[in-house]
Backbone as a chain_set.jsonl record, in Angstrom:
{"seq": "XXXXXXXXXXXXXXXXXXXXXXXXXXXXXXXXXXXXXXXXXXXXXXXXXXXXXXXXXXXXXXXXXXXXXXXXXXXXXXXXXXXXXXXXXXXXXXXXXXXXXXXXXXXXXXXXXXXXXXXXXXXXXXXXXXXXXXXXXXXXXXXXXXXXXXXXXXXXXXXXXXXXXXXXXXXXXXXX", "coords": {"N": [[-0.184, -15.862, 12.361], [-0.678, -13.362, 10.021], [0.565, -13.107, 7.153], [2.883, -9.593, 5.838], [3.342, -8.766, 3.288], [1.162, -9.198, 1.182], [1.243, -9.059, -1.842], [3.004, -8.112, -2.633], [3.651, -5.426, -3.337], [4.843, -3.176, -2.285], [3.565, -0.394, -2.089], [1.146, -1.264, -1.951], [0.976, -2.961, 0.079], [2.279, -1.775, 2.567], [-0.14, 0.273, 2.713], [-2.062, -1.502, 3.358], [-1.607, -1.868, 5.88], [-2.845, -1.208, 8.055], [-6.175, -2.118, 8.829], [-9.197, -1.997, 8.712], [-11.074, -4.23, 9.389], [-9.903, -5.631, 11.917], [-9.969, -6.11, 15.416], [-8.156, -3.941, 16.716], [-7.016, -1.925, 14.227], [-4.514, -1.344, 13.507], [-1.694, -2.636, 12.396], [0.869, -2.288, 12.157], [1.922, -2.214, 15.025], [4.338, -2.006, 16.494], [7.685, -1.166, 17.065], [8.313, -3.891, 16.282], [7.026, -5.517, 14.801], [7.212, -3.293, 12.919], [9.813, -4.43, 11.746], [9.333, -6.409, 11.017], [7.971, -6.38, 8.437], [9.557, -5.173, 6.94], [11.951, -6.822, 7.225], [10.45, -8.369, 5.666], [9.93, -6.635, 3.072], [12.319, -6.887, 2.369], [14.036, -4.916, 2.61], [16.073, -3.049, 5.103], [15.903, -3.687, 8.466], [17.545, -3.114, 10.791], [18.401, -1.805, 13.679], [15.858, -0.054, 13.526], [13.717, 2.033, 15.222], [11.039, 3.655, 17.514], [10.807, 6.382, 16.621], [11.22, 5.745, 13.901], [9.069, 3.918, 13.741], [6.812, 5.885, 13.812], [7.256, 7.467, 11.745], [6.999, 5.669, 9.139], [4.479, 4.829, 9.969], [3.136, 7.559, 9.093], [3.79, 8.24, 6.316], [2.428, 5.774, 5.241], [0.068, 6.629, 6.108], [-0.04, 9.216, 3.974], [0.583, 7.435, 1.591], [-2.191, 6.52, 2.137], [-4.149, 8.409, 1.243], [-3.317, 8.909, -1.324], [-4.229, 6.815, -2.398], [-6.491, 6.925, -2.161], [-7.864, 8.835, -3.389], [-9.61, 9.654, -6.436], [-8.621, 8.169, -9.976], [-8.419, 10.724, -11.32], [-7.807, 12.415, -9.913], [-5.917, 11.785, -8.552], [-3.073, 11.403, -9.715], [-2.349, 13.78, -8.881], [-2.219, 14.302, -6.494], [-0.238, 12.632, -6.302], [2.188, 13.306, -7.647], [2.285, 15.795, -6.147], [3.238, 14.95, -3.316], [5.712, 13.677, -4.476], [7.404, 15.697, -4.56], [8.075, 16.086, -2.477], [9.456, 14.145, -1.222], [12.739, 12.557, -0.354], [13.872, 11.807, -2.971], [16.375, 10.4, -5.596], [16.74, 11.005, -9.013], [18.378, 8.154, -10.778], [19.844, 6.311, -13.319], [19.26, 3.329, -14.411], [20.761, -0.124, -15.363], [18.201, -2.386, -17.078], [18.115, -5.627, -18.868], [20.153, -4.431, -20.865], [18.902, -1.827, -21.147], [18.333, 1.531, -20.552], [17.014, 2.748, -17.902], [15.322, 5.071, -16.341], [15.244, 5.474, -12.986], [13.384, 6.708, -9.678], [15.475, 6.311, -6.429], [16.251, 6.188, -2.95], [18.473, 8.635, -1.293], [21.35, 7.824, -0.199], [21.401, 6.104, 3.163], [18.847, 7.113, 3.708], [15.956, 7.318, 5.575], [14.272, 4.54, 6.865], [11.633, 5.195, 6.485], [11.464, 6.848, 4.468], [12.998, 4.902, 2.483], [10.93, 3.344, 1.862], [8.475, 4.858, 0.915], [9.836, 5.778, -1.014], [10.041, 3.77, -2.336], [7.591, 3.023, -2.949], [6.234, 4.885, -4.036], [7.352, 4.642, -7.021], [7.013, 2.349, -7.576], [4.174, 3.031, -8.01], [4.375, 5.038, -10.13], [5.299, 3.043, -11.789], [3.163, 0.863, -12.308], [0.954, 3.158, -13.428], [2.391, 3.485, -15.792], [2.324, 1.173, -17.179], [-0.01, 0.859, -17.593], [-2.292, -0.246, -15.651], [-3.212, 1.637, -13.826], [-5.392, 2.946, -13.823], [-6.73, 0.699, -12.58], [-5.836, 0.856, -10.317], [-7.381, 0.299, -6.803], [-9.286, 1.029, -4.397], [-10.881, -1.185, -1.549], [-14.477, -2.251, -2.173], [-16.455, -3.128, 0.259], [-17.713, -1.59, 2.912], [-16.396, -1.613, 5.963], [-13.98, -2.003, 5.069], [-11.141, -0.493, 3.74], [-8.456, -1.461, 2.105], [-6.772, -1.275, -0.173], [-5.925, -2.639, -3.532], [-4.478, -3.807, -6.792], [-6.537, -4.447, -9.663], [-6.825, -6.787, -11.043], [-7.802, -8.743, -12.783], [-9.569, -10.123, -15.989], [-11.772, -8.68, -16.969], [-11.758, -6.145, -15.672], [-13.223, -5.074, -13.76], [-13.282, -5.616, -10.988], [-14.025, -4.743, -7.584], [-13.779, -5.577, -4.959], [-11.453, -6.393, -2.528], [-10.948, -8.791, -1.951], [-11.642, -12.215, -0.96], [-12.869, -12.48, 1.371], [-13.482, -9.838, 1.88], [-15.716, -9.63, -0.641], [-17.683, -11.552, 0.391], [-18.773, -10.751, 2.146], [-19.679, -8.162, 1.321], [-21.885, -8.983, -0.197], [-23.204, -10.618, 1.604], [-24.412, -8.88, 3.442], [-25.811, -7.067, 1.4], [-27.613, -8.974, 1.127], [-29.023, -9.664, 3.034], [-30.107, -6.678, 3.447], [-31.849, -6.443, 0.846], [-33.893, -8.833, 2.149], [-34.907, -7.711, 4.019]], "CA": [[0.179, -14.483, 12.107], [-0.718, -12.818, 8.836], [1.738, -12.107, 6.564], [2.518, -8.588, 5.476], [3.982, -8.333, 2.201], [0.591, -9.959, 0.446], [1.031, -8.018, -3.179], [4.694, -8.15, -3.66], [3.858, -3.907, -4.188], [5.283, -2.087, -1.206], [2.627, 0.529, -2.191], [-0.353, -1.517, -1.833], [0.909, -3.922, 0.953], [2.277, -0.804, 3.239], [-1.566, 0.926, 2.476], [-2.621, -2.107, 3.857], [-0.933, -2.325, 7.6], [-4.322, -0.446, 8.338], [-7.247, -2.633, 8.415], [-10.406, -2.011, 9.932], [-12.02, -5.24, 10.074], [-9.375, -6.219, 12.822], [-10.803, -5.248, 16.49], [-7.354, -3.328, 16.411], [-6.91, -2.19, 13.0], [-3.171, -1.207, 13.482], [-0.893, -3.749, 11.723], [2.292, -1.771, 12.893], [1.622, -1.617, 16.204], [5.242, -1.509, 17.289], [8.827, -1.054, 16.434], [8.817, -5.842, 16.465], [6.102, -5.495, 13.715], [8.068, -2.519, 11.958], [11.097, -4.785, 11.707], [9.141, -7.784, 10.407], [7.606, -5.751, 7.517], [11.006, -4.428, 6.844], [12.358, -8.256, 6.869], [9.397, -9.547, 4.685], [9.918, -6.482, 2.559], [14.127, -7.044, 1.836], [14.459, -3.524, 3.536], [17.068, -3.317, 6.474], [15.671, -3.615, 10.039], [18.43, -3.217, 11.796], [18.835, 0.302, 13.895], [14.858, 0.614, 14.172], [12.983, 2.995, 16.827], [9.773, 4.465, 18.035], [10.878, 7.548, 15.645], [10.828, 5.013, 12.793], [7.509, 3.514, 13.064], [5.942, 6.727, 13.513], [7.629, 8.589, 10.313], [6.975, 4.683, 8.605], [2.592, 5.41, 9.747], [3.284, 9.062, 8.049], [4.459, 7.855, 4.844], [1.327, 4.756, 5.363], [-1.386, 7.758, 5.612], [0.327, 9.543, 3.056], [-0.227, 6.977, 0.604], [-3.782, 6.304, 1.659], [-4.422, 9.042, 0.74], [-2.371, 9.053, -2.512], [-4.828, 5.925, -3.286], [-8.084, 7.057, -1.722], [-8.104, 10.083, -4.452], [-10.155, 9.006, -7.891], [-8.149, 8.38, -10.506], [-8.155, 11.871, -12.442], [-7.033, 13.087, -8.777], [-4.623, 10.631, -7.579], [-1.697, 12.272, -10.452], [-1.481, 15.361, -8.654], [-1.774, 14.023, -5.108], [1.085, 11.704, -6.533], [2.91, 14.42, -7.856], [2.686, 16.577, -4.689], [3.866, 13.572, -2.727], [6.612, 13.061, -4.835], [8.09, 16.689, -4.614], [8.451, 16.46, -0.92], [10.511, 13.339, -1.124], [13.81, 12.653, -0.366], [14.378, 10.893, -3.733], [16.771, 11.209, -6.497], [16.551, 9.835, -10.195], [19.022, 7.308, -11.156], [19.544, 5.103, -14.445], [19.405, 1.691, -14.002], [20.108, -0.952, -16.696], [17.487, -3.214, -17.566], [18.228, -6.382, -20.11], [20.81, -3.846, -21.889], [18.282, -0.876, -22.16], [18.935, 2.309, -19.889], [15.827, 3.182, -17.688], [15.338, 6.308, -15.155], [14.013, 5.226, -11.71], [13.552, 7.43, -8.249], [16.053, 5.85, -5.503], [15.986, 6.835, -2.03], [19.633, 8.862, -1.391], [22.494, 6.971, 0.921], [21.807, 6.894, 4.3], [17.802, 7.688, 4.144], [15.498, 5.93, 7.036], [12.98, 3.549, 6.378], [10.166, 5.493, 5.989], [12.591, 7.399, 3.119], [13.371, 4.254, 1.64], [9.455, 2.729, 1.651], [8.364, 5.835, 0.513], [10.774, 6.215, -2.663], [9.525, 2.419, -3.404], [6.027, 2.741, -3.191], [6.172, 6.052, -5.498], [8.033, 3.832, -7.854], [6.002, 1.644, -8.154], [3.144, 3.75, -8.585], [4.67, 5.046, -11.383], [5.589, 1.365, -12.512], [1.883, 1.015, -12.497], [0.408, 4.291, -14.055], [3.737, 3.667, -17.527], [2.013, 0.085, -17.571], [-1.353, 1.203, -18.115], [-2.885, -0.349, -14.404], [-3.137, 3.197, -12.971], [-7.424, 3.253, -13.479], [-7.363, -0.577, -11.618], [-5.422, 0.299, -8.774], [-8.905, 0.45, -6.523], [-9.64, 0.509, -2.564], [-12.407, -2.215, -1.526], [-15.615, -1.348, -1.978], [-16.789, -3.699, 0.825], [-17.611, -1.041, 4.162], [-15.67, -0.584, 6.24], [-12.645, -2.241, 4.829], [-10.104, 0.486, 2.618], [-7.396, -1.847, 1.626], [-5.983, -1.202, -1.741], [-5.651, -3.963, -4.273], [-4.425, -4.101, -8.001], [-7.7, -5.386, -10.159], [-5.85, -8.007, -12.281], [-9.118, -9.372, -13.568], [-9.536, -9.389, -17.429], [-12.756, -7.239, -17.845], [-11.228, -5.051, -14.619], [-14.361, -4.784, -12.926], [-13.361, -6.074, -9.293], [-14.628, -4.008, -6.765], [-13.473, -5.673, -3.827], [-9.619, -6.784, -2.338], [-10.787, -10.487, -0.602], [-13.38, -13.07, -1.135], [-13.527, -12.134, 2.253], [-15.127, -8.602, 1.352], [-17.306, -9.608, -1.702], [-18.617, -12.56, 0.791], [-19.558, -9.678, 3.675], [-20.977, -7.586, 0.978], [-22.856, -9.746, -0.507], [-24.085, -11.401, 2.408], [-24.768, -7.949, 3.727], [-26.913, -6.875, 0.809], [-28.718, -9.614, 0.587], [-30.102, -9.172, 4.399], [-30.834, -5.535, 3.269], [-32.883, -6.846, 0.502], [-34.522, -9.429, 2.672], [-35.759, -6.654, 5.171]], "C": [[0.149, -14.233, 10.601], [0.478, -12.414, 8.02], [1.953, -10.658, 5.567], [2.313, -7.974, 4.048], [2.786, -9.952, 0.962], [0.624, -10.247, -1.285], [2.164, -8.419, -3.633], [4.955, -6.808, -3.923], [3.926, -3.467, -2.976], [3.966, -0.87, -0.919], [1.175, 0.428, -1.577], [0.177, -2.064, -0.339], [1.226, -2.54, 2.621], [0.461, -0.049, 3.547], [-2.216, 0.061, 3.608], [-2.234, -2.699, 5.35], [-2.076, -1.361, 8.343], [-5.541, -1.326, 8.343], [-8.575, -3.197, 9.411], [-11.251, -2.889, 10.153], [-11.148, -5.813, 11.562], [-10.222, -5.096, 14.442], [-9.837, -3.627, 16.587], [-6.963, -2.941, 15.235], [-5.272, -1.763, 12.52], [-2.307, -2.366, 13.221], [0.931, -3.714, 12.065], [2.445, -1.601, 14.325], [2.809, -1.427, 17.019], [6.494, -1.777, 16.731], [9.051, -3.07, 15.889], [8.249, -5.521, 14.965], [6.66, -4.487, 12.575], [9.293, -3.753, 11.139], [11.136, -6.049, 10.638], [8.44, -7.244, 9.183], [8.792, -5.429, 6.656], [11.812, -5.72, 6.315], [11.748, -8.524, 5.651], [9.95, -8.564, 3.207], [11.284, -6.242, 1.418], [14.424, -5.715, 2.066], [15.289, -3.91, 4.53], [16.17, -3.002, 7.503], [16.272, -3.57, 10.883], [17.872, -1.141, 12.292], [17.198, 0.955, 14.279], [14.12, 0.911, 15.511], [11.634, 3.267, 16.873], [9.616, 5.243, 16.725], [10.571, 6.908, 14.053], [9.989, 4.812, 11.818], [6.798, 4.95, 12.993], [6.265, 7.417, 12.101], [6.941, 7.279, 9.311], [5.06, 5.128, 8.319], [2.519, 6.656, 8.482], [2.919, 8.734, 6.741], [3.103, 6.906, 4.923], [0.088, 5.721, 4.76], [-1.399, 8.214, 4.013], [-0.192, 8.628, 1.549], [-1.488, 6.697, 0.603], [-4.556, 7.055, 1.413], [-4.839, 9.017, -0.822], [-4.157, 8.291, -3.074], [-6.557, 5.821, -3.158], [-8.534, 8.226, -2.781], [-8.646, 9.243, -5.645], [-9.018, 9.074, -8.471], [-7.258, 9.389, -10.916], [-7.433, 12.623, -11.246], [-5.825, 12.66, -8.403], [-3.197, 11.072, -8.287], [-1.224, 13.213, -9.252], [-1.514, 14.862, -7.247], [-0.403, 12.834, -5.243], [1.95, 12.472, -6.407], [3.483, 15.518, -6.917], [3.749, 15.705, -3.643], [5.892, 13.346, -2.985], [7.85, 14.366, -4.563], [8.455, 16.649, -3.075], [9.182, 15.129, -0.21], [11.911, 13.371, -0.831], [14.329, 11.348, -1.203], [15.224, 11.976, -4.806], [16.639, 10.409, -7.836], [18.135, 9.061, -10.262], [18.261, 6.403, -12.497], [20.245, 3.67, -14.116], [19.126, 0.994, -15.53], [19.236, -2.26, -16.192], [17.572, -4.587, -18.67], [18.951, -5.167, -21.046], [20.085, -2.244, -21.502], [18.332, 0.061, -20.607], [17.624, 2.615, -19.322], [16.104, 3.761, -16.289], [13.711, 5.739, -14.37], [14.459, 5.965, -10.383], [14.857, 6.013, -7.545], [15.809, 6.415, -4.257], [17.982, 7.146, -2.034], [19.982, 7.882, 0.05], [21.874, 7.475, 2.344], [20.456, 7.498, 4.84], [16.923, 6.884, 4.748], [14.521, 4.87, 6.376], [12.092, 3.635, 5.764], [10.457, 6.336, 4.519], [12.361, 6.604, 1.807], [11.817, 3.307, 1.45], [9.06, 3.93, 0.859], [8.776, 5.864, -1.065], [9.656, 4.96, -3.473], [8.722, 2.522, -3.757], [5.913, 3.2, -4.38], [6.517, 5.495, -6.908], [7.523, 3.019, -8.646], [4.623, 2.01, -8.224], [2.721, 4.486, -9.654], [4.511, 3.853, -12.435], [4.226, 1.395, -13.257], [0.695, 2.035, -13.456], [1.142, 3.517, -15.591], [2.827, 2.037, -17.75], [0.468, -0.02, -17.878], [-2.697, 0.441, -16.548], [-3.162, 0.781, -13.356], [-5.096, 3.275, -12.55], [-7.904, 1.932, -12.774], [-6.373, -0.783, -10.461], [-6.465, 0.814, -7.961], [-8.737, -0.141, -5.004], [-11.022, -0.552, -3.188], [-13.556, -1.128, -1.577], [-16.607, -1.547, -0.583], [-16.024, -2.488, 2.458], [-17.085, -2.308, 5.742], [-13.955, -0.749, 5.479], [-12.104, -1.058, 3.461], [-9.192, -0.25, 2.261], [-7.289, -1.743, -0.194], [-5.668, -2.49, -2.167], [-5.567, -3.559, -6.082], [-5.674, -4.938, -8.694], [-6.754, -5.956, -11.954], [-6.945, -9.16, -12.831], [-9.029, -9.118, -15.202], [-10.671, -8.428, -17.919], [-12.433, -6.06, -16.713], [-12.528, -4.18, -14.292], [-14.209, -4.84, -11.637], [-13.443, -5.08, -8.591], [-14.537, -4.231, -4.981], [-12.072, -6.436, -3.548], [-9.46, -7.953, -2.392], [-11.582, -10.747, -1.592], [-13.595, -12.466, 0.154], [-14.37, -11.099, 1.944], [-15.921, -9.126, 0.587], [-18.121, -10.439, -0.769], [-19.612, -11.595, 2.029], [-20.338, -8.883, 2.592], [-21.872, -8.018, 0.637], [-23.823, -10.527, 0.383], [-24.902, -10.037, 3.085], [-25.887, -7.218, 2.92], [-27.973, -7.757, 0.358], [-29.763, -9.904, 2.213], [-30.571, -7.929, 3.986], [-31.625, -6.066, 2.149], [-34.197, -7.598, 0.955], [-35.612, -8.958, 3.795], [-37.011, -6.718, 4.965]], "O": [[0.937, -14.879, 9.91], [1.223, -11.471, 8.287], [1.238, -10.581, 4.568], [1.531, -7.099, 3.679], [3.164, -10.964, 0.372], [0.208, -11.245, -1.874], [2.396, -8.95, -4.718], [5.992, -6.506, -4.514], [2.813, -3.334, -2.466], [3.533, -0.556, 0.19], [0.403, 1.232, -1.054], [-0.358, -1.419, 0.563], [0.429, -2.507, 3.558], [0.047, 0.039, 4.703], [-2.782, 0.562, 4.58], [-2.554, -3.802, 5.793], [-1.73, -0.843, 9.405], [-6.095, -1.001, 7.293], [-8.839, -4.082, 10.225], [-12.175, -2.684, 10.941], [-11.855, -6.465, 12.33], [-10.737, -3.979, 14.491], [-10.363, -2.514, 16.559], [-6.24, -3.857, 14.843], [-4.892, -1.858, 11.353], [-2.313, -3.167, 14.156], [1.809, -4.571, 12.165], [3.204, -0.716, 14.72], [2.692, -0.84, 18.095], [6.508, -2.647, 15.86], [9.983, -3.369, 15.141], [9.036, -5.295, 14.046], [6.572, -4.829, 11.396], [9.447, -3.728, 9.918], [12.0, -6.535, 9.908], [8.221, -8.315, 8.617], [8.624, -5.552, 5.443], [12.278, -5.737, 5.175], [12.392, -8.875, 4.662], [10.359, -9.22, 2.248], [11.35, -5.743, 0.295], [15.44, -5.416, 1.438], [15.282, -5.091, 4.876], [15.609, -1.912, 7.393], [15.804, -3.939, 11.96], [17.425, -0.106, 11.798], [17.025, 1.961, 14.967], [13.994, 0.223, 16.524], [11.086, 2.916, 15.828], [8.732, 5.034, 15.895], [9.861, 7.459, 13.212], [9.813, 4.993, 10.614], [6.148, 5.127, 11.962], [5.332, 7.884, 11.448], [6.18, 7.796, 8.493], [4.477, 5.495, 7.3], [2.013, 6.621, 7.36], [1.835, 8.966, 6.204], [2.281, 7.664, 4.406], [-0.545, 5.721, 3.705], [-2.188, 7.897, 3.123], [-1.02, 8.984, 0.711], [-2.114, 6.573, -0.45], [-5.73, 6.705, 1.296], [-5.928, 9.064, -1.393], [-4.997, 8.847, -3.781], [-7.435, 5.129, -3.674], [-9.746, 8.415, -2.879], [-8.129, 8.142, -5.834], [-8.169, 9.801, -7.954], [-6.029, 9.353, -10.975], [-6.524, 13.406, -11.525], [-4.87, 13.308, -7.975], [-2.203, 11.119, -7.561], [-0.086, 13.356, -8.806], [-0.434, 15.145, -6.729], [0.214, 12.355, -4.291], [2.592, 12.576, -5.362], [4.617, 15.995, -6.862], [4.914, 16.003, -3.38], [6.835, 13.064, -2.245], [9.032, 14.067, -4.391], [9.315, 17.443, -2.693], [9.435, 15.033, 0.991], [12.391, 14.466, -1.126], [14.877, 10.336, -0.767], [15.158, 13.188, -5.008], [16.437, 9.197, -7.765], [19.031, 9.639, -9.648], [17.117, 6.015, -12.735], [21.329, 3.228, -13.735], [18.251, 1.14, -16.384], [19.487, -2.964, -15.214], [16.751, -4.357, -19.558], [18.299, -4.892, -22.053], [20.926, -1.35, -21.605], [18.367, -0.589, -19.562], [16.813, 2.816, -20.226], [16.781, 3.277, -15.382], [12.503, 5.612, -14.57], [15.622, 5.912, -9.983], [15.031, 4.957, -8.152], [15.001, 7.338, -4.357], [18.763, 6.332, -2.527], [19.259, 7.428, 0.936], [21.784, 8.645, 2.717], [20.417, 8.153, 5.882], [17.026, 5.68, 4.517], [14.301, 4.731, 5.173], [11.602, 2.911, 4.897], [9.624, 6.365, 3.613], [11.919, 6.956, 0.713], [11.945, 2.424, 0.601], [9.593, 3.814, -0.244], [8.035, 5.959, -2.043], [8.923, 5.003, -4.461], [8.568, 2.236, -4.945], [5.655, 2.614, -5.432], [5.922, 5.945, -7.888], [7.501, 2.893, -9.87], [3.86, 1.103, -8.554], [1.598, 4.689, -10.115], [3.867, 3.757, -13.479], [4.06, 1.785, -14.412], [-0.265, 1.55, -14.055], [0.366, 3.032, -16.415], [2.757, 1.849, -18.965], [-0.069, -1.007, -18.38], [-3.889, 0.742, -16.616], [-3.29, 0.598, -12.145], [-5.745, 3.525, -11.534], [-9.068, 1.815, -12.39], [-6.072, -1.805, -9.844], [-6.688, 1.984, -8.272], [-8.296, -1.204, -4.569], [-11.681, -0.715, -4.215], [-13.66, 0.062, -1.277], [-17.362, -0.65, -0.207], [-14.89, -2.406, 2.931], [-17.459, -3.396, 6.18], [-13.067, 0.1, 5.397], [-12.723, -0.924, 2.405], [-8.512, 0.605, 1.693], [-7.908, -2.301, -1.1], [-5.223, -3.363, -1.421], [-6.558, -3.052, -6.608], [-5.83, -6.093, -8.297], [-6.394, -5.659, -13.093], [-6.673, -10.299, -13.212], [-8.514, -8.099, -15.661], [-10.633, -7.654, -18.875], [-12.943, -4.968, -16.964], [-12.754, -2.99, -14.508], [-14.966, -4.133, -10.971], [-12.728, -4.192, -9.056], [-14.958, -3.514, -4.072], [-11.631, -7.107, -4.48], [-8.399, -8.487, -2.714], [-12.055, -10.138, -2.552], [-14.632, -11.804, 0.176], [-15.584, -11.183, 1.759], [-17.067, -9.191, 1.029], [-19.33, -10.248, -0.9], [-20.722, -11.775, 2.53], [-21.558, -8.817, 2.745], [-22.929, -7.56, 1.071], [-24.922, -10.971, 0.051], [-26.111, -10.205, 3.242], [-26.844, -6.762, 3.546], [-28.892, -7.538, -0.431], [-30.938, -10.261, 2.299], [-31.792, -7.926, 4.147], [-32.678, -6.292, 2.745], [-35.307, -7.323, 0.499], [-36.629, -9.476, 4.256], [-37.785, -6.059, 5.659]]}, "num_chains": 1, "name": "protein.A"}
């Protein structure tokens, strides 16, 4: 069994409970699989439902969206996103030093409290200057989102698995 939480980024690893090389490409496929996402991701699983996972997908699309937009787009589909939250700011110290981060308020569900994180760390990402190498695969059909943590930040695909399908893939279309 795969595990979910590949990234360590709520943002990307959520994006990625979608993935169309599987025959099924549903990764959530039911409140068990909600719960163990939820586990992996130090979220509470207790209390989850049906109503859950589906608001949990929502919030899933939602960001693949967020991360399927270019760059120069992806701000304002952030931005939209973020206004229709049920977050609030909070300061949190840091090593001494006072720093304003979204929370999800007391008491908000899963898909609330995934949601707040992702955004969070999508910010995180943008203030750290990784905003132009957060990048879907390029390798058809797969969309999974991946941080390009390469040093000339060229990567273009999530896996070896993808680069090895595209590559093996364009090199039969050359061979034609």
């Amino acid at each position: 069994m795969r595990q979910f939480t590949e990234t360590g980024l709520v943002a990307v690893d959520l994006a990625n409970t979608w993935d169309e090389y599987l025959d099924d490409p549903e990764r959530l496929p039911d409140v068990a699989e909600l719960r163990r996402f939820c586990r992996e991701l130090g979220e509470d699983d207790q209390g989850l439902e049906e109503a859950d996972l589906r608001e949990v997908r929502e919030v899933r699309e939602r960001l693949r969206a967020v991360l399927a937009a270019e760059p120069d787009g992806r701000a304002g589909a952030l931005a939209e996103w973020v206004a229709r939250l049920p977050a609030r700011a909070a300061v949190e110290q840091a090593g001494g030093v006072p720093r304003l981060r979204l929370v999800a308020p007391e008491g908000a569900t899963a898909a609330g409290r995934l949601a707040v994180r992702a955004v969070t760390e999508l910010l995180e990402l943008a203030a750290a200057g990784d905003w132009e190498r957060l990048r879907q695969c390029a390798a058809t059909p797969c969309t999974d989102a991946f941080v390009d943590r390469s040093r000339p930040g060229k990567r273009q695909f999530c896996s070896t698995r993808c680069a090895n399908r595209a590559h093996a893939q364009a090199s039969r279309a050359r061979h034609r």
